[in-house]
C-alpha angles and dihedrals in degrees: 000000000000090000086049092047092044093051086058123105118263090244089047090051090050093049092047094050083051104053088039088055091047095041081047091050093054097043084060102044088047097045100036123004101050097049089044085057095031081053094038091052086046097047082047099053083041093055089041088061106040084058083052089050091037091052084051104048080045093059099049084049106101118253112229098256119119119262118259128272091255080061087065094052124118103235113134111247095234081066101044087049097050095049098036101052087047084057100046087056091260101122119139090016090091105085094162141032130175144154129258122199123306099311101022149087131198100210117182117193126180134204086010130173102244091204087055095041086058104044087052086056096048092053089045089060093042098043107027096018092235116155131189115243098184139012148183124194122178115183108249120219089275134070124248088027136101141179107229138173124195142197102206120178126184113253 
């Protein structure tokens, strides 16, 4: 190989040197350079979402004040959570209550909106300060819904 390329022509060495470093140069660009930034722009739009995830949990976190007075109020939870949940579009989504303890309710809901699911969760807290201590949520058929049950307790 090295007799062939020395019996070449300057000009033809030259031209030869150049295409293999070009050809080097793009080798390079297509086996490197271009998967390290494809995984770096998708590490970055990744990130970019787990902050955005990360603002809204923050903001469901309470916030240290304390509930409002309705939070106080005597009103057993069986009844906050019937009218509360009628009122939150979730009628006929509530398929079980029962109590749970003292301070507590076990509530089951099928073929549930999770948005509104959430955002009922997110009044009780403010309102009633209930919070949920444990949950289960399974996806339903449909997108968008869930079947969820919830051990909610007053704060």
């Amino acid at each position: 190989m090295k007799d062939w390329f020395e019996m070449l022509q300057p000009r033809e060495r030259i031209a030869i040197a150049l295409g293999g470093a070009i050809i080097v140069l793009i080798l390079v660009w297509s086996f490197a350079w271009m998967p390290l930034r494809s995984a770096s722009l998708n590490l970055d739009a990744s990130l970019a979402e787990k902050y955005s995830l990360l603002a809204d949990v923050s903001r469901l976190q309470p916030s240290g004040a304390p509930p409002n007075p309705a939070a106080t109020s005597a009103e057993s939870l069986v009844l906050i959570v019937d009218q509360t949940h009628r009122a939150h579009g979730l009628g006929g989504t509530l398929s079980r209550n029962q109590p749970d303890g003292e301070n507590g309710i076990r509530v089951a809901f099928q073929r549930v909106p999770f948005a509104q699911l959430v955002s009922w969760l997110g009044a009780l807290r403010q309102g009633h300060g209930i919070v949920v201590v444990t949950a289960n949520l399974d996806g339903a058929q449909q997108p968008g819904l869930v079947n969820a049950t919830l051990v909610l307790r007053r704060s």
